[in-house]
Amino acid sequence: FAFASPTIQQMFLNPDVFMEMVRAGYRPVYRPREVEFRELVTEGGELVQRVFLIGPDGAPAMALYFMQRQPDGTWRINGCILAKAPDESV
């Protein structure tokens, strides 16, 4: 929750609500077996950090974190999409 952009924080109001959403909808992010940060790319004018994950069920996934620069110069996560990833180890 601390790494989420102000927009995301406002949507979920508090860390408990945010974490419930992560537990329910982003299982590979919440309980990964393995994590590997991949390339940082620009997509549609937005900076996207790709993260390869092996989920708790052993299935590979690619998390795409949409990054947003804050007025103080820091970067926060402004969204995440999970996609299937090729079967590979980290």
mmCIF file of C-alpha atoms in Angstrom:
data_model
loop_
_atom_site.group_PDB
_atom_site.id
_atom_site.type_symbol
_atom_site.label_atom_id
_atom_site.label_comp_id
_atom_site.label_asym_id
_atom_site.label_seq_id
_atom_site.Cartn_x
_atom_site.Cartn_y
_atom_site.Cartn_z
ATOM 1 C CA PHE A 1 0.000 0.000 0.000
ATOM 2 C CA ALA A 2 2.894 2.349 0.742
ATOM 3 C CA PHE A 3 4.212 1.885 -2.818
ATOM 4 C CA ALA A 4 0.817 2.590 -4.403
ATOM 5 C CA SER A 5 0.115 5.933 -6.063
ATOM 6 C CA PRO A 6 -2.220 8.369 -4.295
ATOM 7 C CA THR A 7 -4.918 7.452 -6.837
ATOM 8 C CA ILE A 8 -4.723 3.764 -5.891
ATOM 9 C CA GLN A 9 -4.564 4.586 -2.179
ATOM 10 C CA GLN A 10 -7.746 6.653 -2.483
ATOM 11 C CA MET A 11 -9.517 3.801 -4.291
ATOM 12 C CA PHE A 12 -8.838 1.344 -1.462
ATOM 13 C CA LEU A 13 -8.838 3.752 1.515
ATOM 14 C CA ASN A 14 -6.609 1.695 3.804
ATOM 15 C CA PRO A 15 -3.985 -1.070 3.736
ATOM 16 C CA ASP A 16 -6.392 -3.776 4.923
ATOM 17 C CA VAL A 17 -8.828 -3.252 2.047
ATOM 18 C CA PHE A 18 -5.921 -3.036 -0.403
ATOM 19 C CA MET A 19 -4.354 -6.263 0.851
ATOM 20 C CA GLU A 20 -7.669 -8.104 0.627
ATOM 21 C CA MET A 21 -7.874 -7.108 -3.037
ATOM 22 C CA VAL A 22 -4.292 -8.327 -3.610
ATOM 23 C CA ARG A 23 -4.972 -11.635 -1.807
ATOM 24 C CA ALA A 24 -8.157 -12.244 -3.802
ATOM 25 C CA GLY A 25 -7.117 -11.104 -7.264
ATOM 26 C CA TYR A 26 -3.323 -11.172 -7.436
ATOM 27 C CA ARG A 27 -2.366 -14.456 -5.806
ATOM 28 C CA PRO A 28 0.997 -14.765 -7.638
ATOM 29 C CA VAL A 29 1.937 -11.271 -6.393
ATOM 30 C CA TYR A 30 0.761 -11.976 -2.836
ATOM 31 C CA ARG A 31 2.430 -15.373 -2.400
ATOM 32 C CA PRO A 32 5.049 -15.896 -5.096
ATOM 33 C CA ARG A 33 7.393 -18.863 -4.998
ATOM 34 C CA GLU A 34 9.901 -16.986 -7.135
ATOM 35 C CA VAL A 35 10.304 -13.406 -8.360
ATOM 36 C CA GLU A 36 12.502 -11.920 -11.071
ATOM 37 C CA PHE A 37 12.442 -8.271 -12.064
ATOM 38 C CA ARG A 38 12.589 -7.990 -15.815
ATOM 39 C CA GLU A 39 12.913 -5.033 -18.175
ATOM 40 C CA LEU A 40 11.553 -1.572 -17.541
ATOM 41 C CA VAL A 41 9.715 -0.524 -20.700
ATOM 42 C CA THR A 42 7.557 2.294 -21.993
ATOM 43 C CA GLU A 43 4.088 1.272 -23.162
ATOM 44 C CA GLY A 44 1.577 3.845 -24.336
ATOM 45 C CA GLY A 45 3.721 6.613 -22.864
ATOM 46 C CA GLU A 46 3.772 4.952 -19.427
ATOM 47 C CA LEU A 47 6.731 3.388 -17.653
ATOM 48 C CA VAL A 48 6.030 -0.306 -16.983
ATOM 49 C CA GLN A 49 8.088 -2.602 -14.762
ATOM 50 C CA ARG A 50 7.768 -6.232 -15.818
ATOM 51 C CA VAL A 51 8.103 -8.814 -13.054
ATOM 52 C CA PHE A 52 8.202 -12.559 -13.749
ATOM 53 C CA LEU A 53 6.596 -14.612 -10.981
ATOM 54 C CA ILE A 54 6.048 -18.233 -10.134
ATOM 55 C CA GLY A 55 2.750 -18.293 -8.252
ATOM 56 C CA PRO A 56 1.896 -20.433 -5.233
ATOM 57 C CA ASP A 57 0.407 -23.044 -7.596
ATOM 58 C CA GLY A 58 3.630 -23.247 -9.619
ATOM 59 C CA ALA A 59 2.165 -21.409 -12.616
ATOM 60 C CA PRO A 60 4.282 -18.680 -14.224
ATOM 61 C CA ALA A 61 2.855 -15.165 -14.494
ATOM 62 C CA MET A 62 4.056 -11.781 -15.656
ATOM 63 C CA ALA A 63 3.053 -8.807 -13.524
ATOM 64 C CA LEU A 64 3.051 -5.499 -15.366
ATOM 65 C CA TYR A 65 3.389 -2.622 -12.896
ATOM 66 C CA PHE A 66 2.396 0.765 -14.301
ATOM 67 C CA MET A 67 4.619 3.358 -12.659
ATOM 68 C CA GLN A 68 3.792 6.990 -11.956
ATOM 69 C CA ARG A 69 6.281 9.705 -11.025
ATOM 70 C CA GLN A 70 5.138 11.790 -8.073
ATOM 71 C CA PRO A 71 5.641 15.553 -7.653
ATOM 72 C CA ASP A 72 8.458 14.872 -5.142
ATOM 73 C CA GLY A 73 10.303 12.778 -7.759
ATOM 74 C CA THR A 74 9.545 9.352 -6.277
ATOM 75 C CA TRP A 75 7.922 6.547 -8.261
ATOM 76 C CA ARG A 76 4.738 4.760 -7.183
ATOM 77 C CA ILE A 77 2.716 1.887 -8.626
ATOM 78 C CA ASN A 78 -0.363 3.167 -10.426
ATOM 79 C CA GLY A 79 -1.780 -0.191 -11.475
ATOM 80 C CA CYS A 80 -0.923 -3.813 -12.106
ATOM 81 C CA ILE A 81 -1.987 -6.330 -14.707
ATOM 82 C CA LEU A 82 -1.267 -10.040 -14.455
ATOM 83 C CA ALA A 83 -0.622 -11.934 -17.669
ATOM 84 C CA LYS A 84 0.291 -15.512 -18.445
ATOM 85 C CA ALA A 85 3.999 -15.982 -18.922
ATOM 86 C CA PRO A 86 5.969 -18.617 -20.764
ATOM 87 C CA ASP A 87 6.872 -21.607 -18.631
ATOM 88 C CA GLU A 88 10.393 -20.819 -17.467
ATOM 89 C CA SER A 89 12.274 -20.688 -14.210
ATOM 90 C CA VAL A 90 13.694 -17.571 -12.625
#
